[in-house]
PDB file of C-alpha atoms in Angstrom:
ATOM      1  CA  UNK A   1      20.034  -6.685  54.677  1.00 49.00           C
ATOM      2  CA  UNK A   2      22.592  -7.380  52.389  1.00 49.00           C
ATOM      3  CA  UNK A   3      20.210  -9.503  50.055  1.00 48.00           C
ATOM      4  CA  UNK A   4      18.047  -6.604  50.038  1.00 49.00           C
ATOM      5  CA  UNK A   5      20.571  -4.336  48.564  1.00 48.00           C
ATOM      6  CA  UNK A   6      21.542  -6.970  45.728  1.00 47.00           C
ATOM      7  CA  UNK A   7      18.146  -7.248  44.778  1.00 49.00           C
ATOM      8  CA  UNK A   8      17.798  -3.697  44.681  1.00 52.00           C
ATOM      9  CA  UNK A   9      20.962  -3.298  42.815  1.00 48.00           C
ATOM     10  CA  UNK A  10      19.776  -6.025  40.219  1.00 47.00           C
ATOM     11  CA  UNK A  11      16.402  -3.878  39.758  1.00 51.00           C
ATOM     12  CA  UNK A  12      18.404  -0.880  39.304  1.00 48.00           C
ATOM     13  CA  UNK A  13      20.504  -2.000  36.810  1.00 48.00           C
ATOM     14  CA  UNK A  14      17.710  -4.203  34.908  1.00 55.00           C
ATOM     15  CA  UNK A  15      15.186  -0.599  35.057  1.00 52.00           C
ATOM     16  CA  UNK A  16      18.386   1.548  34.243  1.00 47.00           C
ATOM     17  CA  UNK A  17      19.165  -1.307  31.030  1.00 51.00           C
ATOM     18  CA  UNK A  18      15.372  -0.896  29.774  1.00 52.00           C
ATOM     19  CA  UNK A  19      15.359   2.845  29.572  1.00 47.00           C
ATOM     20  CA  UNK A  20      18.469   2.655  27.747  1.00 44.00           C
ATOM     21  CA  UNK A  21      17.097   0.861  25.262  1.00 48.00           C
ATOM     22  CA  UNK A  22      14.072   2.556  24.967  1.00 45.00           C
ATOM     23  CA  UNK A  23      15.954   5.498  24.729  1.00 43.00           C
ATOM     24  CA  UNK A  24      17.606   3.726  21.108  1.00 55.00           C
ATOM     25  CA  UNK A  25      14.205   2.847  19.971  1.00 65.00           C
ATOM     26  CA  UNK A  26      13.345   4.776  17.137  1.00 79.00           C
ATOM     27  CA  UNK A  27      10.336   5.959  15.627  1.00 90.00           C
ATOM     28  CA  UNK A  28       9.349   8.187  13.098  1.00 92.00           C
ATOM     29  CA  UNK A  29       5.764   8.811  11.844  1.00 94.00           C
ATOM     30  CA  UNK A  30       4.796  11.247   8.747  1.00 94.00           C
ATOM     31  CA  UNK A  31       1.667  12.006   7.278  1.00 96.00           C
ATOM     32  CA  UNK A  32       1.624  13.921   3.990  1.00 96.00           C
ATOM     33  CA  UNK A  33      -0.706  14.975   1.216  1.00 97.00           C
ATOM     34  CA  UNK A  34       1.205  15.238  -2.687  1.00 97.00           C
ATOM     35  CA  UNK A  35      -0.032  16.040  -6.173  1.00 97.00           C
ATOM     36  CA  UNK A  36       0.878  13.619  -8.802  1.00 97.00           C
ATOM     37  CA  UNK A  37       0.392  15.651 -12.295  1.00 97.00           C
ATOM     38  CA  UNK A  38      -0.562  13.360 -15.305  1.00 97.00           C
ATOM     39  CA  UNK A  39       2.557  11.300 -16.542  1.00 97.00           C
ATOM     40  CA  UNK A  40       4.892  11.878 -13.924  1.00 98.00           C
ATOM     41  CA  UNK A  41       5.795  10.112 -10.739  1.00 97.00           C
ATOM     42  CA  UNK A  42       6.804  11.407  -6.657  1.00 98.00           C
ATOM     43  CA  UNK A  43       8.918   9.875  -4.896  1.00 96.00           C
ATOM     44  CA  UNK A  44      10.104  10.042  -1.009  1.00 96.00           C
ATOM     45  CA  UNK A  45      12.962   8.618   0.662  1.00 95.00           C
ATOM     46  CA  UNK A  46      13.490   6.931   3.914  1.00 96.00           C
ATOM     47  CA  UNK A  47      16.756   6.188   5.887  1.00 96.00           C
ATOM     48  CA  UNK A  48      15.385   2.653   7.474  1.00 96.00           C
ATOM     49  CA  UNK A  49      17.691   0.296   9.626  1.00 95.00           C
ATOM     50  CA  UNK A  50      18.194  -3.602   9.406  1.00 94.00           C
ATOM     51  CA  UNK A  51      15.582  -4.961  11.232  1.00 94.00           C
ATOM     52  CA  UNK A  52      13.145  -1.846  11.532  1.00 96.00           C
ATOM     53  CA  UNK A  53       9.259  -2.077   9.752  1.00 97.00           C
ATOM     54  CA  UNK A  54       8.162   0.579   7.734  1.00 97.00           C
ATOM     55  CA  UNK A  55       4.183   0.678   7.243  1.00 97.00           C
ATOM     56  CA  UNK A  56       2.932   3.023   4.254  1.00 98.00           C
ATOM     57  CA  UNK A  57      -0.708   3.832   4.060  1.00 98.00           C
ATOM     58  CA  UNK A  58      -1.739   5.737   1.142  1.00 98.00           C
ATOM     59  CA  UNK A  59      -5.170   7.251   0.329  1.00 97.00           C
ATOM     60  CA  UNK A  60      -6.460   9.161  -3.411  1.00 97.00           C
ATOM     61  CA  UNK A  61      -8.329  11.858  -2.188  1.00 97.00           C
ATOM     62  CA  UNK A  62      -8.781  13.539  -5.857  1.00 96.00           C
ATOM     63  CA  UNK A  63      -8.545  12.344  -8.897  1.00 94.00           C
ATOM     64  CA  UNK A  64      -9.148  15.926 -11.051  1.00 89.00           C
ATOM     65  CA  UNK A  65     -11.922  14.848 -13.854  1.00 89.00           C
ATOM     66  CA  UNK A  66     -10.634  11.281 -13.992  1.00 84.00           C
ATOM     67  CA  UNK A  67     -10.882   7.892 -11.454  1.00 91.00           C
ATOM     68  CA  UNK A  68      -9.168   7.440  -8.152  1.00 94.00           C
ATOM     69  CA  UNK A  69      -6.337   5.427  -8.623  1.00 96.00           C
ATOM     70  CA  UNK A  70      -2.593   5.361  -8.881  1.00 98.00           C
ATOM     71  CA  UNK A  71       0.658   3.103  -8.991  1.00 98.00           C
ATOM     72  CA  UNK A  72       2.559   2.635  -5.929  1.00 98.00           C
ATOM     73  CA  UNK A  73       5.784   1.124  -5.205  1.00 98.00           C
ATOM     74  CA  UNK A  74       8.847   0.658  -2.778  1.00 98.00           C
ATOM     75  CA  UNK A  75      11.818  -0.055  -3.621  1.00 96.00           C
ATOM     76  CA  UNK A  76      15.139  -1.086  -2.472  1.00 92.00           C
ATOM     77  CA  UNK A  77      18.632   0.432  -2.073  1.00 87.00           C
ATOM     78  CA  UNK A  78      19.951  -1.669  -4.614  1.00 85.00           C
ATOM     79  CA  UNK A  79      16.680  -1.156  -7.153  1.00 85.00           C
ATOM     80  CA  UNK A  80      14.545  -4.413  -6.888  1.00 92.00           C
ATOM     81  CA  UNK A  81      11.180  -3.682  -6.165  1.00 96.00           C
ATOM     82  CA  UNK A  82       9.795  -4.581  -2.553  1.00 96.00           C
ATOM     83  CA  UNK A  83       5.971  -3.694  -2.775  1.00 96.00           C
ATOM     84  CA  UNK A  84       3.852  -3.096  -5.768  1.00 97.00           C
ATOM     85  CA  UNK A  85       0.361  -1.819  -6.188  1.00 97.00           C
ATOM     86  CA  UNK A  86      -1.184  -0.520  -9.471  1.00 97.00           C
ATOM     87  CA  UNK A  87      -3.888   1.625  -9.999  1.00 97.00           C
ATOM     88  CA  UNK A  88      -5.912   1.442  -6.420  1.00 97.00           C
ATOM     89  CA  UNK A  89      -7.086   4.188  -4.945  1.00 96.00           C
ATOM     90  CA  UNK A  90      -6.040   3.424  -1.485  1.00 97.00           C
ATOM     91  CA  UNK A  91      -3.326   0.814   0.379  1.00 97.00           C
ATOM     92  CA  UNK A  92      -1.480  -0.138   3.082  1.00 97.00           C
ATOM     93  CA  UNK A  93       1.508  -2.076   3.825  1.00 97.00           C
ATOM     94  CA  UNK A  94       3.967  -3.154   6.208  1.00 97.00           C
ATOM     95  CA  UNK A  95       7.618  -4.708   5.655  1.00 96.00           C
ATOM     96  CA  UNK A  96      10.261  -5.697   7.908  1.00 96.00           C
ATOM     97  CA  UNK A  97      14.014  -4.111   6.174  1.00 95.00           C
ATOM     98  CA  UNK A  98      16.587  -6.557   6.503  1.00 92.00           C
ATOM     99  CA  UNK A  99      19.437  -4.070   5.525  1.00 93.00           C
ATOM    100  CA  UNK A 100      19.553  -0.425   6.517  1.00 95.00           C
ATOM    101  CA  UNK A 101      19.468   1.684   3.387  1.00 95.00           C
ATOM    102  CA  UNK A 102      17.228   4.600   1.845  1.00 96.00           C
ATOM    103  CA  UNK A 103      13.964   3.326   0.734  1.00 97.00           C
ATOM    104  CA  UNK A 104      12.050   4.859  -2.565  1.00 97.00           C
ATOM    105  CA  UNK A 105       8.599   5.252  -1.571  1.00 97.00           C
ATOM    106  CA  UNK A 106       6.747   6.356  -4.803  1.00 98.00           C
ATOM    107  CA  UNK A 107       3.473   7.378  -6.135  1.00 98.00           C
ATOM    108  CA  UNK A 108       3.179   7.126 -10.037  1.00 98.00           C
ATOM    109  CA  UNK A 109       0.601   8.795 -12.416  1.00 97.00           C
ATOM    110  CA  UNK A 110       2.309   7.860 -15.631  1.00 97.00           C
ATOM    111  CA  UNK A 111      -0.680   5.530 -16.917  1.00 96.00           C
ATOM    112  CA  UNK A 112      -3.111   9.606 -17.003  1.00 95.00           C
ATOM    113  CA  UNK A 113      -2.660  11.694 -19.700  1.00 93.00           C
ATOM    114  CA  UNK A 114      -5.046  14.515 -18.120  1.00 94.00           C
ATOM    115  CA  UNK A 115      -5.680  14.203 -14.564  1.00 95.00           C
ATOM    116  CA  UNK A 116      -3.454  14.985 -11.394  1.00 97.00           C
ATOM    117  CA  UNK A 117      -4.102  13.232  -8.503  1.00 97.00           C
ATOM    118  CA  UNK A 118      -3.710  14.300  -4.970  1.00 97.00           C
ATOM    119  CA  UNK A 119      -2.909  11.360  -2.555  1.00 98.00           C
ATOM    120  CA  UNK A 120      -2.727  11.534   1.145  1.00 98.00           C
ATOM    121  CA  UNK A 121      -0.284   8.827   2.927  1.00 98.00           C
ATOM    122  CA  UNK A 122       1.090   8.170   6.292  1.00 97.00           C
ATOM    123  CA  UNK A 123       4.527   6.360   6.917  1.00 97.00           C
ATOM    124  CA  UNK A 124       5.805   4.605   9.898  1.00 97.00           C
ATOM    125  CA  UNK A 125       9.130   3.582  10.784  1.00 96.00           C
ATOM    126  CA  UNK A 126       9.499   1.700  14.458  1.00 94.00           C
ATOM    127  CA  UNK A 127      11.897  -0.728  15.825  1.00 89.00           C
ATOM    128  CA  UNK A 128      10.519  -3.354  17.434  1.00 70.00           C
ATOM    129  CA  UNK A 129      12.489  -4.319  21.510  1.00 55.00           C
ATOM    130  CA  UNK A 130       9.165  -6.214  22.467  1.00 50.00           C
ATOM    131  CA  UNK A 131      11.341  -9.675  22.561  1.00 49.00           C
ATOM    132  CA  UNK A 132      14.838  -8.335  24.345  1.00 49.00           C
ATOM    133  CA  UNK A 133      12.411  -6.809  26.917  1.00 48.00           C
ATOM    134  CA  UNK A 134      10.330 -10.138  26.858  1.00 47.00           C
ATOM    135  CA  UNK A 135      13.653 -12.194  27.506  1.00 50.00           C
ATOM    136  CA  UNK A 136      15.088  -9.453  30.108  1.00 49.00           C
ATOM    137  CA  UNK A 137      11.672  -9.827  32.145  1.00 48.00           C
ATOM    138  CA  UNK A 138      11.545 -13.818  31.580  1.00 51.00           C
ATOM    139  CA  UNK A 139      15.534 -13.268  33.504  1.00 51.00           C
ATOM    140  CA  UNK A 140      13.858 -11.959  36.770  1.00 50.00           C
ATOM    141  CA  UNK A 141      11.353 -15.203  37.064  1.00 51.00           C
ATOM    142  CA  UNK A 142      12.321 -16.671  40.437  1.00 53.00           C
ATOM    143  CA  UNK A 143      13.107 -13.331  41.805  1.00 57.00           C
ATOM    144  CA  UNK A 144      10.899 -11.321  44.498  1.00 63.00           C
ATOM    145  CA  UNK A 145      11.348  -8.321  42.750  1.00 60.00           C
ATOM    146  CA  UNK A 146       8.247  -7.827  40.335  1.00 59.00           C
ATOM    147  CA  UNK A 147       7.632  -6.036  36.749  1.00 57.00           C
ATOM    148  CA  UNK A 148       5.484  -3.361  38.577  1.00 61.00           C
ATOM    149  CA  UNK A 149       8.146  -3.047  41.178  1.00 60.00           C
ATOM    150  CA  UNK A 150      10.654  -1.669  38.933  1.00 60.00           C
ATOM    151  CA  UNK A 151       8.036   0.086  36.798  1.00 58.00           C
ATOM    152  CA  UNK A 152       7.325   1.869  40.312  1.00 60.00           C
ATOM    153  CA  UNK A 153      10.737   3.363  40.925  1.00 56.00           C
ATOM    154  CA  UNK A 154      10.760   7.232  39.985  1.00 52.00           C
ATOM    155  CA  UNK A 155      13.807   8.667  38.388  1.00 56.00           C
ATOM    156  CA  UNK A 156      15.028  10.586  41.299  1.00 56.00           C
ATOM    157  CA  UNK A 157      15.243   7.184  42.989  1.00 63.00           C
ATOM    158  CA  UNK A 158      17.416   5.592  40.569  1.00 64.00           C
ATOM    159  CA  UNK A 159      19.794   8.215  40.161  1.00 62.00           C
ATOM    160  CA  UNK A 160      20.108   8.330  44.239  1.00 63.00           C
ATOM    161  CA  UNK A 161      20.540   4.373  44.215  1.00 62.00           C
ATOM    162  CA  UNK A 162      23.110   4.113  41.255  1.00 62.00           C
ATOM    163  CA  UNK A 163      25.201   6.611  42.940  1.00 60.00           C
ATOM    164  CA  UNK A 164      24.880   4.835  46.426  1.00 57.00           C
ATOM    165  CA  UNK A 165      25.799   1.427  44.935  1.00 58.00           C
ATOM    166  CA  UNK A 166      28.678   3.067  43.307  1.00 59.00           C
ATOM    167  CA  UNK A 167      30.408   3.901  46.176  1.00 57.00           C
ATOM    168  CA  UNK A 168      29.349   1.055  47.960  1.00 56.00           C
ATOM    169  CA  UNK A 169      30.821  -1.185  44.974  1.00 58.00           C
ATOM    170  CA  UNK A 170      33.984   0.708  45.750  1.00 62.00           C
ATOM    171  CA  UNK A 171      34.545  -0.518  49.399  1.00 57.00           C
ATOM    172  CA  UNK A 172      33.540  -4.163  48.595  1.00 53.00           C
TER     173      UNK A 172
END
């Protein structure tokens, strides 16, 4: 009996430890359509943490009188430039930030003398847990609790459980 309640203790706490770090996951998706008037340049920042990938997808869906095609770029905090495309009229790209900073994410028209272009783009910022959960799940190998076990457990459960442990923590 005592076993039991260890195990169940350990699934607790492991469950309780993934939805706190779920709950620091962060993820922000934005879609947007901008006009770029001939010879000038917009630009968009984003706050991105150290280790977090940002994915930009951009689209031309008018290009007035003229072709379908602009200059794109990000670049970094400090001014280098991280990703570079010039005059396509659609990309997409994904980079990994290795220091947390605001990002210039920039559409530029400066090459038209007539023709505004209106671009449509999409940007993703997500943290990625996938390998602490991996190595928190490889921890409970040998165990007879199982993923789906945990998975299983409904909130009202765990909140019953932490408080029973606590007070049985208290008289051991």
């Amino acid at each position: 009996m005592k076993a039991s309640r260890t195990w169940s203790a350990l699934a607790v706490l492991i469950f309780c430890s993934l939805l706190t770090q779920k709950s620091q996951c962060r993820e922000i998706e934005r879609e947007m359509t901008v006009e770029v008037k001939a010879g000038r340049e917009e630009c968009f920042y984003e706050m991105v943490k150290a280790g977090e990938t940002l994915d930009v997808e951009y689209q031309v869906i008018d290009g007035g009188q003229g072709d379908m095609d602009i200059n794109f770029y990000v670049s970094g905090p400090s001014g280098p430039v991280l990703i570079q495309d010039f005059r396509r009229g659609e990309g997409s790209h994904r980079i990994t930030m290795t220091e947390e900073a605001d990002y210039r994410i920039c559409w530029d028209n400066m090459f038209s003398h007539f023709n505004t272009k209106t671009v449509f783009f999409g940007i993703m910022i997500e943290s990625d847990l996938d390998d602490d959960e991996d190595e928190m799940w490889g921890n409970l190998a040998g165990t007879d609790i199982t993923a789906e076990e945990i998975y299983d457990m409904k909130i009202e459960d765990i909140k019953e459980r932490q408080l029973y442990f606590a007070w049985q923590s208290l008289y051991l």
